[in-house]
Tab-separated table of C-alpha atoms and ligand atoms in Angstrom:
chain	number	residue	atom	x	y	z
A	1	MET	CA	-18.311	10.386	5.225
A	2	ALA	CA	-21.344	10.711	5.973
A	3	VAL	CA	-22.005	7.722	8.825
A	4	GLN	CA	-25.689	7.221	9.437
A	5	LYS	CA	-25.386	4.734	12.568
A	6	THR	CA	-28.183	2.554	13.551
A	7	SER	CA	-26.783	-0.198	16.140
A	8	PRO	CA	-24.240	0.602	18.929
A	9	PHE	CA	-20.197	-1.595	18.247
A	10	ASP	CA	-20.326	-5.295	20.314
A	11	PRO	CA	-18.005	-7.678	18.370
A	12	ALA	CA	-19.932	-10.797	20.593
A	13	SER	CA	-22.995	-9.408	18.205
A	14	VAL	CA	-21.430	-8.031	15.568
A	15	ARG	CA	-19.640	-11.934	15.203
A	16	LYS	CA	-23.707	-13.678	14.958
A	17	ASP	CA	-23.524	-12.369	11.336
A	18	PHE	CA	-21.257	-14.111	10.222
A	19	PRO	CA	-21.887	-17.728	9.773
A	20	ILE	CA	-18.738	-19.044	8.719
A	21	LEU	CA	-16.976	-17.513	12.024
A	22	HIS	CA	-19.531	-20.577	13.969
A	23	ARG	CA	-17.717	-23.611	12.417
A	24	LYS	CA	-15.664	-25.263	13.511
A	25	VAL	CA	-11.970	-26.377	11.614
A	26	HIS	CA	-9.853	-29.535	12.347
A	27	GLY	CA	-12.643	-29.787	15.616
A	28	LYS	CA	-11.629	-26.752	17.057
A	29	PRO	CA	-13.256	-23.458	17.009
A	30	LEU	CA	-12.337	-21.001	14.419
A	31	ILE	CA	-10.179	-17.870	15.039
A	32	TYR	CA	-10.038	-16.484	11.456
A	33	PHE	CA	-6.964	-14.005	11.800
A	34	ASP	CA	-6.213	-14.448	8.147
A	35	ASN	CA	-8.696	-10.763	6.762
A	36	GLY	CA	-5.811	-9.260	5.273
A	37	ALA	CA	-6.106	-12.077	2.787
A	38	THR	CA	-10.378	-11.616	2.316
A	39	THR	CA	-12.585	-10.647	5.178
A	40	GLN	CA	-15.958	-13.092	6.033
A	41	LYS	CA	-19.195	-12.134	4.456
A	42	PRO	CA	-22.069	-10.716	6.595
A	43	ARG	CA	-25.527	-12.787	6.276
A	44	VAL	CA	-27.234	-9.764	4.400
A	45	VAL	CA	-24.233	-9.764	2.000
A	46	ILE	CA	-24.976	-13.453	1.480
A	47	GLU	CA	-28.191	-13.286	1.766
A	48	THR	CA	-29.341	-10.359	-0.722
A	49	MET	CA	-26.755	-11.800	-3.294
A	50	LYS	CA	-28.550	-15.356	-2.700
A	51	ARG	CA	-32.100	-13.653	-3.220
A	52	ILE	CA	-30.980	-11.642	-6.948
A	53	TYR	CA	-29.794	-15.167	-8.079
A	54	GLU	CA	-33.041	-16.922	-6.829
A	55	LYS	CA	-35.585	-14.147	-7.998
A	56	GLU	CA	-34.234	-10.552	-9.272
A	57	ASN	CA	-31.281	-11.011	-11.933
A	58	SER	CA	-31.253	-10.325	-14.926
A	59	SER	CA	-28.362	-8.525	-17.684
A	60	ILE	CA	-28.274	-4.523	-16.548
A	61	HIS	CA	-28.873	-1.366	-19.241
A	62	ARG	CA	-30.015	-2.789	-21.417
A	63	GLY	CA	-33.364	-4.214	-20.848
A	64	VAL	CA	-36.312	-2.349	-21.215
A	65	HIS	CA	-37.900	-5.281	-19.084
A	66	HIS	CA	-39.048	-5.365	-15.712
A	67	LEU	CA	-36.206	-7.306	-13.972
A	68	SER	CA	-33.539	-5.594	-16.225
A	69	ASN	CA	-34.401	-2.289	-14.790
A	70	ARG	CA	-34.698	-3.509	-11.429
A	71	MET	CA	-31.071	-4.670	-11.349
A	72	THR	CA	-30.132	-1.392	-13.162
A	73	GLU	CA	-31.164	0.826	-10.261
A	74	ALA	CA	-29.710	-1.959	-7.383
A	75	TYR	CA	-26.410	-1.459	-9.361
A	76	GLU	CA	-26.599	2.172	-9.880
A	77	GLU	CA	-28.451	2.816	-5.760
A	78	ALA	CA	-24.637	0.359	-4.890
A	79	ARG	CA	-22.536	3.063	-6.893
A	80	ASN	CA	-23.934	5.179	-5.161
A	81	THR	CA	-23.382	4.090	-1.674
A	82	VAL	CA	-19.548	3.755	-2.967
A	83	ARG	CA	-19.531	6.718	-3.585
A	84	LYS	CA	-21.526	8.302	-0.329
A	85	PHE	CA	-18.802	5.213	1.169
A	86	ILE	CA	-15.759	7.201	0.522
A	87	GLY	CA	-17.209	10.830	0.401
A	88	ALA	CA	-16.930	11.628	-3.753
A	89	ALA	CA	-18.573	14.182	-5.265
A	90	ASN	CA	-19.858	12.254	-8.346
A	91	SER	CA	-21.534	8.972	-8.738
A	92	HIS	CA	-19.645	8.386	-12.138
A	93	GLU	CA	-16.384	9.092	-10.612
A	94	ILE	CA	-17.285	5.037	-9.793
A	95	VAL	CA	-16.260	2.950	-11.846
A	96	PHE	CA	-16.546	-0.787	-10.952
A	97	THR	CA	-13.438	-3.071	-11.564
A	98	SER	CA	-12.889	-6.416	-10.676
A	99	GLY	CA	-10.534	-5.422	-7.853
A	100	THR	CA	-7.494	-3.684	-6.673
A	101	THR	CA	-5.629	-5.124	-8.518
A	102	GLY	CA	-7.852	-4.550	-11.991
A	103	SER	CA	-8.619	-1.100	-10.989
A	104	ILE	CA	-4.593	-0.258	-10.103
A	105	ASN	CA	-4.232	-2.202	-13.455
A	106	ALA	CA	-6.647	-0.177	-15.612
A	107	VAL	CA	-4.724	3.426	-14.202
A	108	ALA	CA	-1.111	2.502	-15.001
A	109	THR	CA	-3.126	1.087	-18.859
A	110	SER	CA	-4.580	3.947	-19.446
A	111	PHE	CA	-3.139	6.752	-17.872
A	112	GLY	CA	0.296	5.256	-18.744
A	113	GLU	CA	-0.812	5.428	-22.235
A	114	LYS	CA	-0.992	8.390	-22.341
A	115	TYR	CA	1.149	10.276	-19.739
A	116	VAL	CA	4.095	8.102	-19.916
A	117	GLY	CA	6.516	7.930	-22.331
A	118	PRO	CA	11.104	7.365	-22.794
A	119	GLY	CA	12.825	8.775	-19.636
A	120	ASP	CA	9.791	9.107	-17.320
A	121	GLU	CA	9.560	8.616	-14.094
A	122	VAL	CA	6.774	6.524	-12.058
A	123	LEU	CA	7.187	6.796	-8.088
A	124	VAL	CA	6.022	3.937	-5.503
A	125	THR	CA	7.035	3.054	-2.305
A	126	VAL	CA	9.324	-0.186	-1.154
A	127	MET	CA	5.942	-1.455	0.780
A	128	GLU	CA	3.743	-2.003	-1.442
A	129	HIS	CA	1.928	-5.092	-2.765
A	130	HIS	CA	2.888	-6.811	-5.438
A	131	ALA	CA	-0.308	-5.471	-7.292
A	132	ASN	CA	0.599	-1.875	-6.864
A	133	LEU	CA	4.295	-2.218	-7.875
A	134	VAL	CA	4.206	-4.453	-11.303
A	135	PRO	CA	1.872	-2.913	-13.524
A	136	TRP	CA	4.144	-0.023	-13.213
A	137	GLN	CA	7.448	-2.158	-13.779
A	138	MET	CA	5.800	-3.675	-16.802
A	139	LEU	CA	4.824	0.094	-17.785
A	140	CYS	CA	8.397	1.783	-17.274
A	141	GLU	CA	9.560	-1.189	-18.883
A	142	LYS	CA	7.282	-0.929	-22.417
A	143	LYS	CA	7.586	2.532	-22.236
A	144	GLY	CA	11.219	2.807	-20.883
A	145	ALA	CA	10.532	4.714	-18.407
A	146	HIS	CA	12.212	4.589	-14.564
A	147	LEU	CA	10.050	2.737	-11.216
A	148	ARG	CA	11.724	4.928	-8.885
A	149	ALA	CA	10.762	3.868	-5.078
A	150	ILE	CA	10.451	5.752	-1.579
A	151	PRO	CA	12.619	3.720	1.229
A	152	MET	CA	11.146	2.875	4.635
A	153	ASN	CA	12.931	2.915	7.920
A	154	ASP	CA	13.159	-0.316	9.693
A	155	ARG	CA	10.108	0.361	11.972
A	156	GLY	CA	7.855	-0.282	8.318
A	157	GLU	CA	7.170	3.769	8.276
A	158	LEU	CA	7.945	5.847	4.676
A	159	MET	CA	10.842	7.996	4.983
A	160	LEU	CA	9.375	10.979	3.367
A	161	ASP	CA	11.897	13.221	3.927
A	162	HIS	CA	13.539	11.589	0.967
A	163	LEU	CA	9.974	12.664	-0.992
A	164	ASP	CA	11.278	16.112	-2.018
A	165	SER	CA	14.692	14.662	-3.909
A	166	LEU	CA	12.263	11.958	-5.481
A	167	PHE	CA	9.920	13.854	-6.940
A	168	THR	CA	11.428	15.496	-10.095
A	169	GLU	CA	10.506	17.176	-13.265
A	170	ARG	CA	9.949	13.463	-14.762
A	171	THR	CA	7.918	12.078	-12.454
A	172	ARG	CA	4.744	11.463	-14.124
A	173	ILE	CA	2.717	9.681	-11.071
A	174	LEU	CA	3.086	8.743	-7.706
A	175	SER	CA	1.197	5.235	-6.847
A	176	LEU	CA	1.115	4.437	-2.896
A	177	THR	CA	-0.200	1.991	-0.538
A	178	HIS	CA	-2.451	4.056	2.574
A	179	VAL	CA	-1.671	1.290	4.311
A	180	SER	CA	0.935	-1.774	4.311
A	181	ASN	CA	-0.589	-5.164	3.937
A	182	ALA	CA	2.569	-6.816	5.385
A	183	LEU	CA	3.560	-4.326	8.112
A	184	GLY	CA	0.462	-2.403	9.029
A	185	THR	CA	1.473	0.701	8.407
A	186	ILE	CA	-1.153	3.688	7.672
A	187	ASN	CA	0.728	6.463	5.661
A	188	PRO	CA	0.216	9.640	6.424
A	189	VAL	CA	-1.765	10.275	2.491
A	190	LYS	CA	-3.305	13.442	3.033
A	191	ASP	CA	0.076	14.670	3.256
A	192	ILE	CA	2.118	13.117	0.923
A	193	VAL	CA	-0.513	13.817	-1.530
A	194	ALA	CA	-0.575	17.719	-0.468
A	195	ARG	CA	3.600	17.627	-1.484
A	196	ALA	CA	3.255	15.767	-5.115
A	197	HIS	CA	-0.058	18.610	-5.721
A	198	GLU	CA	2.857	21.289	-5.158
A	199	ARG	CA	4.601	19.693	-7.856
A	200	ASN	CA	1.663	18.626	-10.071
A	201	ILE	CA	1.996	15.259	-9.461
A	202	PRO	CA	-0.925	13.258	-9.479
A	203	VAL	CA	-1.386	10.437	-6.792
A	204	MET	CA	-3.674	6.838	-7.099
A	205	ILE	CA	-3.395	5.505	-3.047
A	206	ASP	CA	-4.366	1.419	-3.131
A	207	GLY	CA	-6.987	1.534	-0.681
A	208	ALA	CA	-6.941	-2.509	-0.488
A	209	GLN	CA	-6.085	-2.428	3.406
A	210	ALA	CA	-7.353	0.789	4.734
A	211	VAL	CA	-11.327	1.220	3.740
A	212	GLN	CA	-12.246	-1.545	6.068
A	213	HIS	CA	-10.155	0.037	8.855
A	214	LEU	CA	-10.289	3.286	8.189
A	215	THR	CA	-12.734	6.372	7.257
A	216	VAL	CA	-11.874	7.217	4.070
A	217	ASP	CA	-12.923	10.792	2.214
A	218	VAL	CA	-11.603	10.828	-1.399
A	219	THR	CA	-12.570	14.250	-0.987
A	220	ASP	CA	-10.539	15.712	1.627
A	221	LEU	CA	-7.528	13.570	0.734
A	222	ASP	CA	-7.664	14.985	-2.436
A	223	CYS	CA	-6.082	12.146	-4.065
A	224	ASP	CA	-6.700	11.629	-8.353
A	225	PHE	CA	-7.430	7.943	-7.853
A	226	TYR	CA	-8.289	5.627	-4.795
A	227	VAL	CA	-8.514	1.946	-5.453
A	228	PHE	CA	-10.210	-1.005	-3.291
A	229	SER	CA	-11.551	-4.808	-3.703
A	230	GLY	CA	-14.803	-5.586	-2.548
A	231	HIS	CA	-13.750	-8.396	-1.037
A	232	LYS	CA	-11.217	-7.352	2.217
A	233	ILE	CA	-14.358	-4.793	2.699
A	234	TYR	CA	-17.081	-7.348	3.722
A	235	GLY	CA	-18.373	-8.114	0.547
A	236	PRO	CA	-18.100	-10.040	-2.726
A	237	THR	CA	-15.098	-11.110	-4.247
A	238	GLY	CA	-14.270	-10.334	-8.220
A	239	ILE	CA	-15.726	-6.899	-7.830
A	240	GLY	CA	-13.470	-3.912	-7.112
A	241	ILE	CA	-13.588	0.388	-6.793
A	242	LEU	CA	-11.965	2.638	-8.914
A	243	TYR	CA	-12.379	6.466	-8.115
A	244	GLY	CA	-10.833	9.419	-10.376
A	245	LYS	CA	-11.504	12.341	-10.240
A	246	GLU	CA	-13.894	13.445	-13.268
A	247	LYS	CA	-10.924	15.223	-14.769
A	248	TRP	CA	-8.486	12.555	-15.359
A	249	LEU	CA	-11.490	10.100	-16.052
A	250	GLU	CA	-12.959	12.967	-18.950
A	251	ASP	CA	-9.543	12.714	-19.830
A	252	LEU	CA	-8.159	9.210	-19.814
A	253	PRO	CA	-8.640	6.689	-22.800
A	254	PRO	CA	-11.034	3.570	-21.812
A	255	TYR	CA	-8.569	0.492	-21.020
A	256	GLN	CA	-10.546	-2.251	-22.494
A	257	TYR	CA	-13.358	-2.385	-25.159
A	258	GLY	CA	-16.858	-3.902	-26.030
A	259	GLY	CA	-20.458	-3.565	-25.454
A	260	ASP	CA	-21.680	-0.843	-22.592
A	261	MET	CA	-18.561	1.126	-22.905
A	262	VAL	CA	-19.687	2.423	-26.220
A	263	ASP	CA	-22.222	4.852	-27.469
A	264	GLN	CA	-22.009	4.960	-30.930
A	265	VAL	CA	-20.546	2.069	-33.217
A	266	SER	CA	-20.588	1.658	-36.822
A	267	MET	CA	-18.064	-0.164	-39.649
A	268	GLU	CA	-15.553	3.027	-39.353
A	269	LYS	CA	-15.430	4.679	-35.795
A	270	THR	CA	-16.484	4.537	-32.369
A	271	THR	CA	-17.692	6.510	-30.241
A	272	PHE	CA	-17.806	6.142	-26.134
A	273	ASN	CA	-20.028	6.575	-23.628
A	274	GLU	CA	-20.004	8.949	-20.988
A	275	LEU	CA	-18.565	8.351	-17.368
A	276	PRO	CA	-18.388	5.820	-15.811
A	277	LEU	CA	-19.826	3.878	-18.408
A	278	LYS	CA	-16.995	4.323	-20.439
A	279	PHE	CA	-14.717	2.210	-18.109
A	280	GLU	CA	-17.108	-0.362	-17.333
A	281	ALA	CA	-16.734	-2.722	-20.562
A	282	GLY	CA	-18.523	-5.791	-21.171
A	283	THR	CA	-21.052	-7.333	-18.641
A	284	THR	CA	-19.896	-6.501	-15.217
A	285	ASN	CA	-20.283	-8.550	-11.837
A	286	TYR	CA	-23.135	-5.965	-11.594
A	287	ILE	CA	-24.688	-8.486	-8.558
A	288	GLY	CA	-20.970	-8.541	-6.490
A	289	ALA	CA	-21.551	-4.591	-6.749
A	290	ILE	CA	-24.542	-4.806	-4.846
A	291	GLY	CA	-23.864	-7.084	-2.376
A	292	LEU	CA	-20.240	-4.791	-1.721
A	293	GLY	CA	-23.231	-2.043	-1.825
A	294	LYS	CA	-24.651	-4.227	1.395
A	295	ALA	CA	-21.901	-4.893	2.964
A	296	LEU	CA	-21.239	-0.692	2.972
A	297	GLU	CA	-24.361	0.127	4.227
A	298	TYR	CA	-23.833	-3.243	7.234
A	299	LEU	CA	-20.360	-1.026	7.651
A	300	GLN	CA	-21.789	1.847	8.203
A	301	GLY	CA	-24.687	1.203	10.521
A	302	PHE	CA	-22.173	0.719	12.883
A	303	GLY	CA	-20.005	3.727	11.706
A	304	LEU	CA	-16.530	3.276	10.692
A	305	GLU	CA	-15.508	5.328	13.855
A	306	ALA	CA	-16.209	2.453	16.166
A	307	ILE	CA	-15.041	0.232	13.864
A	308	ALA	CA	-12.074	1.620	13.909
A	309	ALA	CA	-11.659	2.602	18.388
A	310	HIS	CA	-12.602	-1.312	18.184
A	311	GLU	CA	-10.171	-2.594	16.147
A	312	ASN	CA	-7.451	0.416	17.723
A	313	HIS	CA	-7.925	-1.807	21.144
A	314	LEU	CA	-7.205	-4.810	19.848
A	315	VAL	CA	-3.530	-3.455	18.207
A	316	ASP	CA	-2.683	-2.678	22.017
A	317	TYR	CA	-4.038	-5.893	23.196
A	318	ALA	CA	-2.284	-7.907	20.799
A	319	THR	CA	1.226	-5.739	20.858
A	320	ASN	CA	0.881	-6.584	24.680
A	321	TYR	CA	0.575	-9.956	24.570
A	322	LEU	CA	2.948	-10.679	21.380
A	323	GLY	CA	5.494	-8.663	22.783
A	324	GLN	CA	5.465	-11.181	25.765
A	325	VAL	CA	5.895	-14.400	23.829
A	326	PRO	CA	9.455	-14.571	24.106
A	327	GLY	CA	11.625	-14.697	20.961
A	328	VAL	CA	9.458	-13.391	18.633
A	329	ARG	CA	9.983	-10.326	16.404
A	330	ILE	CA	7.424	-8.167	15.272
A	331	TYR	CA	7.824	-6.778	11.788
A	332	GLY	CA	6.457	-3.037	11.201
A	333	LYS	CA	6.379	-1.273	14.276
A	334	ALA	CA	4.783	2.088	12.496
A	335	ARG	CA	3.096	4.741	15.591
A	336	GLU	CA	-0.033	4.524	13.336
A	337	ARG	CA	-1.186	0.977	12.517
A	338	ILE	CA	-3.609	-0.882	11.665
A	339	ALA	CA	-4.319	-4.848	12.973
A	340	ILE	CA	-1.903	-6.432	11.103
A	341	PHE	CA	0.344	-7.749	12.773
A	342	SER	CA	4.198	-9.483	10.496
A	343	PHE	CA	6.042	-11.518	12.818
A	344	ARG	CA	8.707	-14.476	13.178
A	345	MET	CA	10.109	-16.653	16.093
A	346	GLU	CA	13.957	-17.347	16.976
A	347	ASN	CA	14.955	-20.008	14.706
A	348	ILE	CA	11.531	-21.376	13.774
A	349	HIS	CA	9.783	-21.186	10.488
A	350	PRO	CA	7.107	-19.347	9.630
A	351	TYR	CA	5.702	-22.050	7.436
A	352	ASP	CA	6.050	-24.668	10.737
A	353	VAL	CA	4.572	-22.426	12.980
A	354	GLY	CA	1.327	-21.969	10.933
A	355	MET	CA	0.698	-25.274	10.365
A	356	ILE	CA	0.641	-25.786	13.898
A	357	LEU	CA	-1.950	-22.693	14.251
A	358	ASP	CA	-3.841	-24.267	11.645
A	359	LYS	CA	-3.906	-27.283	13.945
A	360	LEU	CA	-5.871	-26.009	16.693
A	361	GLY	CA	-8.235	-23.664	14.495
A	362	ILE	CA	-6.546	-20.823	13.656
A	363	ALA	CA	-5.896	-18.960	10.451
A	364	VAL	CA	-2.601	-17.089	9.871
A	365	ARG	CA	-0.981	-16.587	6.836
A	366	THR	CA	2.269	-17.293	6.211
A	367	GLY	CA	5.220	-16.161	3.407
A	368	THR	CA	5.545	-12.939	1.930
A	369	HIS	CA	2.437	-11.101	1.524
A	370	CYS	CA	2.761	-10.693	-2.258
A	371	ALA	CA	5.081	-8.057	-0.977
A	372	GLN	CA	8.681	-9.604	-1.914
A	373	PRO	CA	10.469	-5.832	-1.600
A	374	VAL	CA	9.948	-5.476	1.955
A	375	MET	CA	10.797	-8.792	2.814
A	376	GLN	CA	13.810	-8.113	1.001
A	377	HIS	CA	14.538	-4.948	3.612
A	378	PHE	CA	14.355	-6.667	6.380
A	379	GLY	CA	16.337	-9.767	4.983
A	380	ILE	CA	13.868	-12.160	5.050
A	381	ASP	CA	11.718	-14.988	3.031
A	382	GLY	CA	8.414	-14.300	5.092
A	383	THR	CA	6.611	-13.709	8.632
A	384	LEU	CA	3.640	-15.294	9.628
A	385	ARG	CA	0.685	-12.703	9.710
A	386	ALA	CA	-2.074	-12.525	11.766
A	387	SER	CA	-4.889	-9.598	10.370
A	388	LEU	CA	-7.709	-9.137	12.536
A	389	ALA	CA	-11.048	-7.605	11.335
A	390	MET	CA	-14.149	-6.501	12.971
A	391	TYR	CA	-15.221	-8.996	14.399
A	392	ASN	CA	-11.732	-10.171	16.150
A	393	THR	CA	-11.705	-10.508	20.077
A	394	THR	CA	-9.221	-10.070	23.165
A	395	ASP	CA	-10.223	-13.636	23.626
A	396	GLU	CA	-9.350	-14.521	20.507
A	397	ILE	CA	-6.141	-12.748	20.695
A	398	LYS	CA	-5.067	-14.800	24.126
A	399	ARG	CA	-6.357	-17.915	22.279
A	400	PHE	CA	-4.069	-17.368	19.478
A	401	VAL	CA	-1.106	-16.836	21.554
A	402	SER	CA	-1.601	-19.544	23.495
A	403	GLY	CA	-1.426	-21.232	20.489
A	404	LEU	CA	2.319	-19.595	19.700
A	405	ARG	CA	3.413	-20.887	22.690
A	406	THR	CA	2.747	-24.649	21.989
A	407	ALA	CA	3.930	-24.388	18.713
A	408	ILE	CA	7.223	-22.967	20.077
A	409	SER	CA	7.271	-25.870	22.635
A	410	MET	CA	6.536	-28.746	19.951
A	411	LEU	CA	9.428	-27.121	17.465
A	412	THR	CA	12.012	-25.907	19.959
B	501	PMP	N1	-2.948	-4.109	-2.645
B	501	PMP	C1	-3.054	-4.513	-1.185
B	501	PMP	C2	-2.468	-3.568	-0.173
B	501	PMP	C3	-3.535	-5.584	-0.486
B	501	PMP	O1	-3.506	-5.741	0.563
B	501	PMP	C4	-3.969	-6.217	-1.989
B	501	PMP	C5	-4.343	-7.918	-1.515
B	501	PMP	N2	-4.012	-8.773	-0.601
B	501	PMP	C6	-3.951	-6.290	-3.176
B	501	PMP	C7	-3.108	-5.049	-3.708
B	501	PMP	C8	-4.650	-6.937	-4.218
B	501	PMP	O2	-6.047	-6.982	-3.890
B	501	PMP	P1	-6.765	-7.913	-5.071
B	501	PMP	O3	-6.008	-9.111	-4.632
B	501	PMP	O4	-8.104	-7.981	-4.675
B	501	PMP	O5	-6.905	-7.347	-6.622
């Protein structure tokens, strides 16, 4: 990835770019540790989208007039920004969708329709978000195919020794997460892709929790599809990315039909538009796409390496501090991880702790994190999850841990 750094990384000054971080909740300064669910937006994203709605809005691709042309240009520039950000070779390999869920459903529908049949197998892992599990499960049910899963150990790492026996003659695709949203594990996706490719098995990677923390280069990974959501990478909601290698996007059928994705239409026959428009039926979320482009440019201003260095420091700091709280059990202790902490406290339900933290202005998530098989693996009904981002600080971690101690004293 070509990174153009324009600003040194300083969390205190980064925080100034995010208006919401300066508000209070229940009279206390907000500590936002729910970034795995969605991230907050820098001013440049908010203001770009506001300016477009106020001064530039017009539907793309179909107009001859100034505003429409201007919007089309900005939309295509955003596509190119995404291309550079993930190291793709061609802009037409970048499809705008509604989000990770939309992208995965698109591949499950389109690829599944063409390549998955009775008796075939689709491989996922036990640590998938439901978004990368249920679409495949439904496809398998519909087609009479079988869903198989790579298991994990108690550290929350994939048991890759099992991979060779899970790849069979019938495996049509492997779809796996780059980073677990429930455990924080970073999976060695490059090696996994190489091993799958030795068997001619294509691989889709769910990057929803990865692109905002790690430098991702889809050309280097050599994955066949890579998907992520705008709202988890400091961009707007309702926009996402489906990267697909040209050979696949050319080969696969559209998954939605309508305006813009067609070339010639008569009452007898329809031919489809070229890539990537073949996969962008209807009026897309073009303002969201432009907002996402701004978010990625904003990150490139610091460089992902600088952001990762800061976040790695937060991982060490939080692991150390959390480990000192009596009765805390962290789920997910992978050697390679991001700053997502899933944990429970002895004899206390996560929900009760979450409620007390909320009263202290601390936003964490409680529950199964849309990853029920992960909870089933550990035999628990949910966890508390603190998920950190570039704008979080060690001071916030201290206040969060002191909030946990308060919760313990109130609940025991
Ligand atoms: N995959 C992972 C790993 C996720 O964390 C999420 C969101 N929590 C999704 C998929 C779904 O993303 P979205 O809701 O933005 O479509």
